[in-house]
Coordinates of C-alpha atoms in Angstrom, one line a residue:
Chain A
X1 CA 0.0 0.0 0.0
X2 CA 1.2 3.8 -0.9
X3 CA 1.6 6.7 1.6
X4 CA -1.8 8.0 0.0
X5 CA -3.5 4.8 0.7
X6 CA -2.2 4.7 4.4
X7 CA -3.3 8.3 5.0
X8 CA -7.0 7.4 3.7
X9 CA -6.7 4.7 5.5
X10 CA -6.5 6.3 8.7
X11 CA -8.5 9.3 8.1
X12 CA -11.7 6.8 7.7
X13 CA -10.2 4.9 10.9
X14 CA -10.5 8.2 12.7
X15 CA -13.6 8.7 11.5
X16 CA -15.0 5.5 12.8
X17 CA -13.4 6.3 16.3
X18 CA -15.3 9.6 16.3
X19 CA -18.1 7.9 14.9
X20 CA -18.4 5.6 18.1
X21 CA -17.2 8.2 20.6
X22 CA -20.2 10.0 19.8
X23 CA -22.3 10.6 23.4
X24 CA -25.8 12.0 23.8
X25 CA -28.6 12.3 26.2
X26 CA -30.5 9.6 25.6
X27 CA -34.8 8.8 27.0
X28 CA -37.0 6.7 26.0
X29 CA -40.5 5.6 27.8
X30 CA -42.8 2.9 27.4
X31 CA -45.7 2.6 29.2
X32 CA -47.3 -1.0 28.3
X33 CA -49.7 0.3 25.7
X34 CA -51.9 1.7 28.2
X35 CA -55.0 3.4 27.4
X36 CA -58.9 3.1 28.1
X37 CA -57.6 1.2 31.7
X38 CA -60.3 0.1 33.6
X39 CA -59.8 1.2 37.1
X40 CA -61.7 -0.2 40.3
X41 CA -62.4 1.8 43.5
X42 CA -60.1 1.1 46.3
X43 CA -57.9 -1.3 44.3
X44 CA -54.3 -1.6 43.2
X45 CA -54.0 -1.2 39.5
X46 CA -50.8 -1.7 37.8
X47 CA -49.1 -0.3 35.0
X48 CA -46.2 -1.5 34.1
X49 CA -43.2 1.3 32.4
X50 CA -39.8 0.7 31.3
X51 CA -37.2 3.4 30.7
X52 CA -34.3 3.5 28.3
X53 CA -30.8 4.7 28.1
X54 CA -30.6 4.0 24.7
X55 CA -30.6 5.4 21.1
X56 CA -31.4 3.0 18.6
X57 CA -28.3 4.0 15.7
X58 CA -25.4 2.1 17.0
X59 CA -23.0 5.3 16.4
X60 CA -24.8 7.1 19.7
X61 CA -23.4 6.3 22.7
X62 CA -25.7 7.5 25.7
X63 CA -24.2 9.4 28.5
X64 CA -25.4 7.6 31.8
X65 CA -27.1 9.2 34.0
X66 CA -30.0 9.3 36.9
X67 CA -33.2 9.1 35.9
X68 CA -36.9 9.8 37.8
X69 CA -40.6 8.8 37.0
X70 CA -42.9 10.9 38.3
X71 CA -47.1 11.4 37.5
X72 CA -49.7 14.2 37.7
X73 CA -53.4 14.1 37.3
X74 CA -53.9 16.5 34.1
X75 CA -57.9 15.8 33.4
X76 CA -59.4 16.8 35.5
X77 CA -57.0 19.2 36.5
X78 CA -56.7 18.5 40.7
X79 CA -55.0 17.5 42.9
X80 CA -53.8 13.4 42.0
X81 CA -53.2 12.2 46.3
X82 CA -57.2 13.8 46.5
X83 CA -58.6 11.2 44.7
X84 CA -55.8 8.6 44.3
X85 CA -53.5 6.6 46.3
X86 CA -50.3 6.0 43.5
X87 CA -46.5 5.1 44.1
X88 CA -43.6 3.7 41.9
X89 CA -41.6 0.6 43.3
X90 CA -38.7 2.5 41.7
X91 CA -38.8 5.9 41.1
X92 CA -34.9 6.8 41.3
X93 CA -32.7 4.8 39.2
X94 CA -29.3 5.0 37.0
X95 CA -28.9 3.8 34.0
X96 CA -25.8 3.0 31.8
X97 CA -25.4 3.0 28.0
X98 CA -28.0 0.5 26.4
X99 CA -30.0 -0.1 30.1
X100 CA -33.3 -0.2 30.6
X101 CA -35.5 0.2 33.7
X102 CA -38.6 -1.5 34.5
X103 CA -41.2 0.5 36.9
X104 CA -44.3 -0.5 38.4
X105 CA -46.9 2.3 38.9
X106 CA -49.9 1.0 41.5
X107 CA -53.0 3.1 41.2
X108 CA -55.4 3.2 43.4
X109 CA -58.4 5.4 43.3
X110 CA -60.4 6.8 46.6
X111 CA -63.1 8.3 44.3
X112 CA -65.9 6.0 43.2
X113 CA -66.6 6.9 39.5
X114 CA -65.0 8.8 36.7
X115 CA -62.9 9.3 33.8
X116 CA -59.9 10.6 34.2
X117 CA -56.2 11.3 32.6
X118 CA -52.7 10.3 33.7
X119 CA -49.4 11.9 32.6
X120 CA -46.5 9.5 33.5
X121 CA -43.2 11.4 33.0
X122 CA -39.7 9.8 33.3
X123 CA -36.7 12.9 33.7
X124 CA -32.9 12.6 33.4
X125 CA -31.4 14.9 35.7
X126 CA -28.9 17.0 34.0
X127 CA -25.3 15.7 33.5
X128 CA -22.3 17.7 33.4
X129 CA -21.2 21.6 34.3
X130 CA -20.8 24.4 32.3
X131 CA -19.3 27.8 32.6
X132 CA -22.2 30.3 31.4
X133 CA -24.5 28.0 29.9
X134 CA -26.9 25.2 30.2
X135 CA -27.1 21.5 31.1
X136 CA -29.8 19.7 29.3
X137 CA -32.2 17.8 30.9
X138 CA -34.6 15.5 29.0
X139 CA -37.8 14.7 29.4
X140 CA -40.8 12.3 27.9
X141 CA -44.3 11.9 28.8
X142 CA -47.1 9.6 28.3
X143 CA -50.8 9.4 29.2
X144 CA -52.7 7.5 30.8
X145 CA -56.6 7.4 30.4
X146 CA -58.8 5.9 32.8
X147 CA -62.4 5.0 34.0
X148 CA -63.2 4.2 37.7
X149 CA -65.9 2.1 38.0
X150 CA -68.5 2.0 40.7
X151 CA -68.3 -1.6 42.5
X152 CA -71.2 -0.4 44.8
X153 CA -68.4 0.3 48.1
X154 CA -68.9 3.3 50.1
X155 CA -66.1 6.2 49.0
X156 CA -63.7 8.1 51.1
X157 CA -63.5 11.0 49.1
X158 CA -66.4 11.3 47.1
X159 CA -66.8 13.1 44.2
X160 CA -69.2 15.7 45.2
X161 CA -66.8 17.5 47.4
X162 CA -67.0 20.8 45.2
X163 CA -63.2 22.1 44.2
X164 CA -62.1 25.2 43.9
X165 CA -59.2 26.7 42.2
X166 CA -56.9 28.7 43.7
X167 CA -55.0 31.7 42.4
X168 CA -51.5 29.5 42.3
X169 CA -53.3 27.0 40.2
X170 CA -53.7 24.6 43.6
X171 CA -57.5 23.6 44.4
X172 CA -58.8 23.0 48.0
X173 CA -62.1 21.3 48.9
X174 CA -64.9 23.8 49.4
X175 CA -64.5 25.6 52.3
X176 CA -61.2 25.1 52.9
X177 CA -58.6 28.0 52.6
X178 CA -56.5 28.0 49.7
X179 CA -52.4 28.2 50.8
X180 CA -51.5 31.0 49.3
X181 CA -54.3 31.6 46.9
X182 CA -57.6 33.8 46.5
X183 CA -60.1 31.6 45.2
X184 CA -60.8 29.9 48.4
X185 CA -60.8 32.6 50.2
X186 CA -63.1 33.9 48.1
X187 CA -65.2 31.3 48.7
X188 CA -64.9 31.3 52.2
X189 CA -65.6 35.1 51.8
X190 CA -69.0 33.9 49.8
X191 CA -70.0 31.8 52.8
X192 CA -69.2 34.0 55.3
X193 CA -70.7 36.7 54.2
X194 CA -74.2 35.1 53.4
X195 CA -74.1 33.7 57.1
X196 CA -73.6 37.3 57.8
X197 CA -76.2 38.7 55.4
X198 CA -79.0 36.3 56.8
X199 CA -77.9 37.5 60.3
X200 CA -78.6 41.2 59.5
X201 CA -81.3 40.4 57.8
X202 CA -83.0 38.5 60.9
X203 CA -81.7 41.3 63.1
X204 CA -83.6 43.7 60.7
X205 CA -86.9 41.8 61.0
X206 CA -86.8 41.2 64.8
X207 CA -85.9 44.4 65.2
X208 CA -88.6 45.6 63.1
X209 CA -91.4 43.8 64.3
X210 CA -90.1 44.9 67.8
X211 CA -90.6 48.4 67.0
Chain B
X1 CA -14.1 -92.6 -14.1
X2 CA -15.7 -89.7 -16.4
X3 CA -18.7 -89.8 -14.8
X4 CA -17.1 -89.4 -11.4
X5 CA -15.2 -86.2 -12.5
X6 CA -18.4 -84.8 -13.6
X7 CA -20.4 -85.6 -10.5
X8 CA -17.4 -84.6 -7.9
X9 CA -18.0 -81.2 -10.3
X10 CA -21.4 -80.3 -9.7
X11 CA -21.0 -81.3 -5.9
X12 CA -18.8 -78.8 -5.9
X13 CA -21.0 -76.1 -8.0
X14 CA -23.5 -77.1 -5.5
X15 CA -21.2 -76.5 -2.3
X16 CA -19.8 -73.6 -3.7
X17 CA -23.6 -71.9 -4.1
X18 CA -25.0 -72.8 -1.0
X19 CA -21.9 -71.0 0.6
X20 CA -22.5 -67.6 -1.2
X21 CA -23.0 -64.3 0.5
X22 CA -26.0 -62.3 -0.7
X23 CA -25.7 -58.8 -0.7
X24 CA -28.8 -56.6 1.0
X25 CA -28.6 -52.8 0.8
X26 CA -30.9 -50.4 2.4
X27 CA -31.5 -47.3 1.8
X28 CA -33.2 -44.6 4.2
X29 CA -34.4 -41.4 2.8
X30 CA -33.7 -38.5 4.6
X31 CA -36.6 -36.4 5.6
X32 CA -37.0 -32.6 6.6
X33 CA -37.9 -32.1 10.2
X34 CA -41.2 -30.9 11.2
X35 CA -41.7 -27.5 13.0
X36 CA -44.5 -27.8 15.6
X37 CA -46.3 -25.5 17.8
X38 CA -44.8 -21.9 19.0
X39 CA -45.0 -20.0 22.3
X40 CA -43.5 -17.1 23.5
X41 CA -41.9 -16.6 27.0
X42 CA -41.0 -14.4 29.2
X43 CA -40.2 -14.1 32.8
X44 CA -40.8 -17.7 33.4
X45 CA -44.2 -18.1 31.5
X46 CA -44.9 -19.2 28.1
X47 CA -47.7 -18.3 25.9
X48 CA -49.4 -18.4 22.6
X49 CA -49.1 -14.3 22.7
X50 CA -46.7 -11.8 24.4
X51 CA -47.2 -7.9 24.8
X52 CA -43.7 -6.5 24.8
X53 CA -41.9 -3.7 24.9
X54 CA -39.4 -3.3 22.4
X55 CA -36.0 -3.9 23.0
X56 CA -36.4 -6.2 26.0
X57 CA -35.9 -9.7 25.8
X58 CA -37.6 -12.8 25.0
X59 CA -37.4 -16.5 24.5
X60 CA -39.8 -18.3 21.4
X61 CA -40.2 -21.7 22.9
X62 CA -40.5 -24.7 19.5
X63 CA -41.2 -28.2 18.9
X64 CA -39.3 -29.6 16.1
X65 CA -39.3 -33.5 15.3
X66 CA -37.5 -35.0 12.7
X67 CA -38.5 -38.6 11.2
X68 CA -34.6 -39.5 11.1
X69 CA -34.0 -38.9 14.6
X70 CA -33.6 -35.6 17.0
X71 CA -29.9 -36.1 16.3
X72 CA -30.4 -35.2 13.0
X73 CA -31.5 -32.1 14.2
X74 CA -29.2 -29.1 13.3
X75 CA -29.3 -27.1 16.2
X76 CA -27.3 -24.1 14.7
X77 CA -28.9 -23.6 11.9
X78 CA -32.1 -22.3 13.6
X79 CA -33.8 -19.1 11.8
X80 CA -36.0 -17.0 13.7
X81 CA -37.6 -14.2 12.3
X82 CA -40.1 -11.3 13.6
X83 CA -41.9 -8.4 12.1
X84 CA -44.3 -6.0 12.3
X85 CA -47.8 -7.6 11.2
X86 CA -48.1 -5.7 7.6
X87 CA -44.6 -7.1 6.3
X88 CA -44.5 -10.2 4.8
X89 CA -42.1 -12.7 6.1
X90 CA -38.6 -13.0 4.2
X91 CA -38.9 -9.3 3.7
X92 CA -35.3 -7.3 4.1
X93 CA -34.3 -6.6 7.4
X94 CA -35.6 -3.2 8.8
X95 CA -36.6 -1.7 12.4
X96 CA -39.6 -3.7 12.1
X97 CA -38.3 -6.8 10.1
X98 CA -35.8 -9.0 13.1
X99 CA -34.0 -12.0 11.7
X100 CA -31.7 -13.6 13.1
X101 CA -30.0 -17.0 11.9
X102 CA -27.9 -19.4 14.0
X103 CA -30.1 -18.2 16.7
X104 CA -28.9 -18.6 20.3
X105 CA -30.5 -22.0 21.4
X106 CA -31.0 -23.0 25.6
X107 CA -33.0 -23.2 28.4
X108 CA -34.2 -19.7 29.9
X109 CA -37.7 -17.5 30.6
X110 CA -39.7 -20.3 31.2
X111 CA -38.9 -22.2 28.3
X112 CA -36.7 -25.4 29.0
X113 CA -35.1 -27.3 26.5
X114 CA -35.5 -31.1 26.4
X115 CA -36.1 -33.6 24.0
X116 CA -37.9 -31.9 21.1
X117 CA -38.6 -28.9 22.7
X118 CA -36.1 -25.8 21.7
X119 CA -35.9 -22.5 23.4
X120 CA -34.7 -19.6 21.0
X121 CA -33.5 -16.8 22.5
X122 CA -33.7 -12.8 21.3
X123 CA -32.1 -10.1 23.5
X124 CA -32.7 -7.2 24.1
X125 CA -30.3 -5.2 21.5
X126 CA -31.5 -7.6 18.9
X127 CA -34.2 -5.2 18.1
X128 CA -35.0 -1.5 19.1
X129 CA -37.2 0.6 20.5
X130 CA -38.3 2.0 17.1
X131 CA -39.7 -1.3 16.3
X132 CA -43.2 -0.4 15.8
X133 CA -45.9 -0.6 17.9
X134 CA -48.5 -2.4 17.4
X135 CA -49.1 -6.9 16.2
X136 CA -46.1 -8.9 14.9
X137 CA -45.4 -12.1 13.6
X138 CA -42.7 -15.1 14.8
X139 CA -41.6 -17.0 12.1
X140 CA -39.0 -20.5 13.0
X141 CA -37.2 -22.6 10.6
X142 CA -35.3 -25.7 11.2
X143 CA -32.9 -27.4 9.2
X144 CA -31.6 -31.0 9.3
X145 CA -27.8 -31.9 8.6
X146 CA -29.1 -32.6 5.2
X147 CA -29.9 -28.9 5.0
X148 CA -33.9 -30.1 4.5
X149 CA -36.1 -27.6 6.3
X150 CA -39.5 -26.7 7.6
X151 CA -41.0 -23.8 8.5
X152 CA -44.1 -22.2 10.7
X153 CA -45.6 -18.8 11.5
X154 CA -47.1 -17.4 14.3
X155 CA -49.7 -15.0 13.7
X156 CA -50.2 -11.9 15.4
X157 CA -48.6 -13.6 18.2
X158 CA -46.5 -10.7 19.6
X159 CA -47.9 -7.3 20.7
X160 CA -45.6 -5.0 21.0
X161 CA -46.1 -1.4 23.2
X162 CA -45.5 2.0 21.9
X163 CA -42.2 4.0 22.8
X164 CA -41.9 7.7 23.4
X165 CA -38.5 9.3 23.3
X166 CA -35.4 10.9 21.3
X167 CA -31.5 11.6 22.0
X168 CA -29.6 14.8 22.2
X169 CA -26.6 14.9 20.7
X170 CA -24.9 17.1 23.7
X171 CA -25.5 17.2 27.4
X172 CA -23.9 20.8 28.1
X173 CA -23.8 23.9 26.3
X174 CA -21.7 27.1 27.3
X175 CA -22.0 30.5 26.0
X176 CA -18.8 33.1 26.2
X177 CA -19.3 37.3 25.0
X178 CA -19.3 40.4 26.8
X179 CA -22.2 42.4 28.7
X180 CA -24.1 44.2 25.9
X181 CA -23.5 42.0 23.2
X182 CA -26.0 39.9 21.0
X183 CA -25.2 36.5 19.1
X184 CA -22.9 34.3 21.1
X185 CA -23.6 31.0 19.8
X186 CA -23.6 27.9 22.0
X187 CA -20.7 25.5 22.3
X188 CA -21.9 22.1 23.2
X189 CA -19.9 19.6 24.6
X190 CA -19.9 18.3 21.1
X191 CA -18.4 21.5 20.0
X192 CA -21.3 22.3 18.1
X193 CA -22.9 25.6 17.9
X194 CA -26.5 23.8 17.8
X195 CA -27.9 20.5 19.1
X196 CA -29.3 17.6 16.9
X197 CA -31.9 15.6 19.2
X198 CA -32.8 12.3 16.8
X199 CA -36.1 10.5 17.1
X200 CA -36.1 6.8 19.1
X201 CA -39.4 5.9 19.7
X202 CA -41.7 4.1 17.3
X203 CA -44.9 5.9 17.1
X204 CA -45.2 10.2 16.5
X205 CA -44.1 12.4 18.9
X206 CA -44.4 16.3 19.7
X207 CA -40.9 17.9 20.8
X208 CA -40.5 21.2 22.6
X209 CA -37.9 22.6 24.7
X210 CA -38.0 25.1 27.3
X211 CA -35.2 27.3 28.5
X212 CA -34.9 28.3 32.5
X213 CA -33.1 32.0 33.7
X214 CA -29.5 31.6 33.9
X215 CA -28.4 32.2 37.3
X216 CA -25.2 33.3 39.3
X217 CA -26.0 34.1 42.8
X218 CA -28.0 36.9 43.0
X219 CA -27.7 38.0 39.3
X220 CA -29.7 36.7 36.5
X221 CA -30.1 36.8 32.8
X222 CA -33.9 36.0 31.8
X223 CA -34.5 32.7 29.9
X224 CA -35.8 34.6 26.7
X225 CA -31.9 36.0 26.3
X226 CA -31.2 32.8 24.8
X227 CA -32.5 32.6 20.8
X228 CA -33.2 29.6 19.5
X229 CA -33.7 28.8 15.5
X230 CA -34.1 25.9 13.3
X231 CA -31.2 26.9 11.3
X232 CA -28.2 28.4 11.4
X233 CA -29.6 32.5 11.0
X234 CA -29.8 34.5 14.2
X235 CA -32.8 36.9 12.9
X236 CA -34.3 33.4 12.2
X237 CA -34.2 33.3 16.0
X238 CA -37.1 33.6 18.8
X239 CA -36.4 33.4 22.6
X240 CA -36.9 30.5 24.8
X241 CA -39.8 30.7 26.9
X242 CA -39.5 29.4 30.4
X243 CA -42.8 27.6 30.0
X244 CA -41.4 25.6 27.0
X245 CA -42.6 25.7 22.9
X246 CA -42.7 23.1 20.3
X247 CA -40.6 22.3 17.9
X248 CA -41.1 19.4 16.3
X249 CA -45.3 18.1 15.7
X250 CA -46.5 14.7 14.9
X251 CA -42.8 13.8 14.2
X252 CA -42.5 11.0 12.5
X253 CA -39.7 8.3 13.4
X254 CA -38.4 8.6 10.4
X255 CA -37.8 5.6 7.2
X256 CA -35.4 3.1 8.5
X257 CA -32.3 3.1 8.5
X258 CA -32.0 6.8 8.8
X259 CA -33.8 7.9 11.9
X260 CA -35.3 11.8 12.0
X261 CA -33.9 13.9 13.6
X262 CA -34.1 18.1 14.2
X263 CA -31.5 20.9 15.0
X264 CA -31.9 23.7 16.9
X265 CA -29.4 26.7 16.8
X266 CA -28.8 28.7 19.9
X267 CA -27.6 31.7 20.8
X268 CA -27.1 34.1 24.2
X269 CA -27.8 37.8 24.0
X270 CA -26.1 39.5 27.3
X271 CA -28.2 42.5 28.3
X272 CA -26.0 45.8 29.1
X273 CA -25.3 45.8 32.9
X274 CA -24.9 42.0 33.4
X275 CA -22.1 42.0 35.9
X276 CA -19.7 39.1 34.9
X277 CA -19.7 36.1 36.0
X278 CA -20.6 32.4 35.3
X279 CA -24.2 31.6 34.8
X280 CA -25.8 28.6 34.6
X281 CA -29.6 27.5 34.0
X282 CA -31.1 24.2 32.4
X283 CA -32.8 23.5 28.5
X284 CA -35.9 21.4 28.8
X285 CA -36.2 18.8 26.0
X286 CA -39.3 17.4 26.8
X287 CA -41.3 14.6 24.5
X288 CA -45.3 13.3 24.3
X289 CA -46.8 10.8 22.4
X290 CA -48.8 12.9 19.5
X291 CA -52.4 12.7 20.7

C-alpha cells in the first residue's frame, strides 16, 4: 500500500473512532400500551413502564445518567393524592449505555366513578457543568386514560366534594382556605358573608317587628 | 471314471452356491424435520401471545421432530424471524423486520429445552425501540444436517407497546461574550454551535424545549436572552420561553435506517449591565406521544 492509501486509511479509521465516541442524552418511555384502563375503586392497579438509556443508531453512545418517574393528574385538573393513592416501586434509578429500567406504577383510586387522565413522566437529571451556559435535561411523557368504575363500596373522598381553584393553580375542597391563593378565600368570603347577610337580615326583621 | 469327474464337479458347484454371501442394501431417505407449535416466553411463563416492549428480551419456545431422529437435528442452523404484522415474512431486514440465523438456542424465561422442545432466544439489542408498535409475527425454521427444512408462523402472536423518546446529541452547552453583546452562539460539549436531538421511539411524537433564567447568585439573565432557530440564521431566532414551545409536531420516526432527527441553533444575548460572571440555567427537552 502507498503513503496515500495509508493516510486514507486512517483518516476513515478516525472517522470511525469519532463515529463511536459520539455521546448523547439519551430517553425513551414505554408505558405497556396503556390506554382506556379500567380502574376499580379502592384497588391496586398496575401499569407497568420501562425506561431507556438508549438510542437505537449504533454510532450514539448514551451518557449515563440518573433518571426519575414521576405522574400528575392532568384531566381533571386536581389535585392526583385527593382522589388517588399512586406510588412507583422504583422511582430513582441509574442507568448506563443501552439499560433499561422497569417501573411498576400502583394506582389506586379513593373516588368511586369517573374518567380521568394520567401523565407518566420519566426525567434525566442534567449531566455535566458548564461555565455560562446550560445542562440539558430530557424529558418524555405519556398518558394515561382511565375510567373508575363503581363496584357499589362506600367512597372516602367522594366526588361531590366541590373544588375550587386557587389563584396559584392549587384547588382546596370547598371551604377550605386556599395556601397562598384567593379563590378559596373567596369562597370562604362567599360563605361567610351570606351567614352574615342572613344574620342582619333577621336582626332587621326582629328588630322591626319589635318596634 | 468320467462320470465321477463330472459328479465330484457339480457337488462342488453345488457346495460352492450354497456357501454364497447375498448382498442386501438399504437405503433410508432422509426427511425434513417438522416444525410444531410456538410459544412465547417471558419471565418464566410461556404463551401463545406476548405484549412487549421493544428492546427487551424474550425467548420463542418450539417443537421440532424430525422422522430420522432428534440427532439429525441441526441445532445451529435455527432461523427465527419477527416483524411487524403488515410485512411479509422473508422481507429485508428493517426496524420492524428482526431476523436472526444461527439463533442462540437453551434453556431460559420459562422455556426449558429437552427432547424436542427448543428455546430460541432474542435479546434485548437484537431489536430496538423504534420497532413499531403495534401486532407482529414469529416466524421459525429448522434445518436438518441434510440442510432439509421446515418452517411455521405465528400469527399476530407478539404485541408490541408503543415507545416515546429521542436523544440529544450534547449534554452541556456554554455560552462566552461580553455584557451588551448579541449573538454568542452555543458550544456544546460536542463542539457544536446547535444541538441535533434524533427521534427513538416508534410511534409520532411532539418535541418542545423550554429554557430556565441563567443564574449566578444573585444576578440573573432572563431565559428569553437565549435565541433559538431551526437553522443556522440568528434573525431566524425567537427566545426560549420558560414555559417551553414546540418544535417538532406529529414527528415522524423517520424511514429506516436513517432515523429523524431536528436541529436547533442557539444563541445568548447578554443584556447591558450583566455583571460578569458564570451563569448557569437548564434546557428542557421534553417529548409526548402525538395525541
Amino acid at each position: 500500500m502507498d503513503s496515500k492509501g495509508k493516510i486514507i486509511l486512517i483518516a476513515l479509521c478516525l472517522m470511525i473512532v469519532m463515529q463511536g465516541a459520539f455521546a448523547a442524552s439519551c430517553i425513551v418511555m414505554s408505558t405497556g400500551g396503556v390506554s382506556d384502563m379500567d380502574l376499580e375503586y379502592n384497588t391496586n392497579n398496575y401499569v407497568s413502564l420501562r425506561v431507556y438509556n438508549s438510542n437505537p443508531d449504533d454510532s450514539v453512545i448514551c451518557d449515563s445518567g440518573e433518571y426519575h418517574v414521576s405522574i400528575e393528574l392532568i384531566e381533571p385538573h386536581n389535585d392526583l393524592d385527593t382522589f388517588f393513592d399512586t406510588s412507583f416501586d422504583v422511582i430513582n434509578f441509574n442507568l448506563e449505555n443501552g439499560q433499561n429500567q422497569q417501573v411498576l406504577l400502583t394506582i389506586n383510586p379513593d373516588v368511586d366513578s369517573g374518567d380521568y387522565k394520567f401523565r407518566v413522566t420519566a426525567t434525566k437529571s442534567p449531566t455535566g457543568t458548564v461555565g455560562t451556559g446550560s445542562v440539558m435535561v430530557v424529558t418524555t411523557s405519556a398518558d394515561i386514560t382511565a375510567t373508575v368504575t363503581n363496584n357499589g363500596s362506600n367512597t372516602d373522598k367522594p366526588l361531590w366534594v366541590d373544588r375550587v381553584e386557587c389563584a396559584d393553580g392549587s384547588t382546596v375542597n370547598s371551604g377550605e382556605t386556599c395556601a397562598a391563593g384567593v379563590a378559596g378565600i373567596i369562597n370562604d368570603l362567599t360563605i361567610f358573608t351570606a351567614l352574615l347577610i342572613l344574620i342582619v337580615v333577621v336582626g332587621l326583621i326582629i328588630w322591626y317587628k319589635r318596634k | 471314471m468320467k462320470n465321477f469327474i463330472l459328479c465330484v464337479f457339480a457337488i462342488m458347484l453345488m457346495t460352492t452356491g450354497a456357501f454364497a454371501a447375498v448382498d442386501v442394501t438399504a437405503t433410508v431417505g432422509n426427511d425434513a424435520p417438522v416444525v410444531g407449535a410456538i410459544e412465547i416466553c417471558t419471565g418464566s411463563t410461556c404463551a401463545a401471545t406476548l405484549t412487549a416492549d421493544p428492546a427487551t428480551q424474550f425467548t420463542v419456545k418450539v417443537t421440532v421432530t424430525d422422522p430420522n431422529g432428534a440427532s439429525d437435528i441441526n441445532t445451529t442452523a435455527f432461523l427465527l424471524d419477527f416483524y411487524n404484522a403488515a410485512d411479509a415474512q422473508g422481507a429485508g431486514a428493517d426496524w420492524d423486520y428482526v431476523t436472526l440465523p444461527a439463533v442462540t438456542t437453551g434453556t431460559r424465561d420459562g422455556c426449558t429445552q429437552t427432547g424436542d422442545v427448543y428455546c430460541l432466544q432474542v435479546e434485548t439489542s437484537d431489536w430496538t425501540t423504534k420497532f413499531l408498535s403495534g401486532g407482529a409475527d414469529i416466524y421459525v425454521l429448522a434445518a436438518d444436517n441434510a440442510a432439509a427444512t421446515d418452517s411455521n408462523e405465528l400469527l399476530a402472536a407478539l404485541t408490541v407497546n408503543a415507545t416515546v423518546g429521542y436523544s440529544l446529541d450534547a449534554a452541556t452547552g456554554s455560552y462566552s461574550g461580553q455584557a451588551d453583546t448579541t449573538e454568542n452562539a452555543i458550544n456544546t460539549d460536542q463542539t457544536k454551535a446547535f444541538i441535533t436531538s434524533t427521534h427513538s421511539g416508534n410511534v409520532a411524537i411532539d418535541l418542545s424545549v423550554a429554557g430556565s433564567d441563567l443564574v449566578d447568585g444573585g444576578e440573573t439573565i432572563t431565559a428569553v436572552n437565549q435565541i433559538i432557530s431551526s437553522d443556522s440564521t440568528y434573525g431566524n431566532g425567537t427566545g426560549l420561553l420558560i414555559g417551553g414551545a414546540a418544535i417538532e409536531s406529529s414527528w415522524a420516526r423517520g424511514t429506516d435506517p436513517t432515523s429523524a432527527t431536528a436541529t436547533q441553533y442557539f444563541w445568548l444575548d447578554i443584556p447591558v449591565g450583566t455583571i460578569a460572571g458564570s451563569y448557569t440555567g437548564t434546557l428542557t427537552y421534553s417529548s409526548s406521544a402525538t395525541a
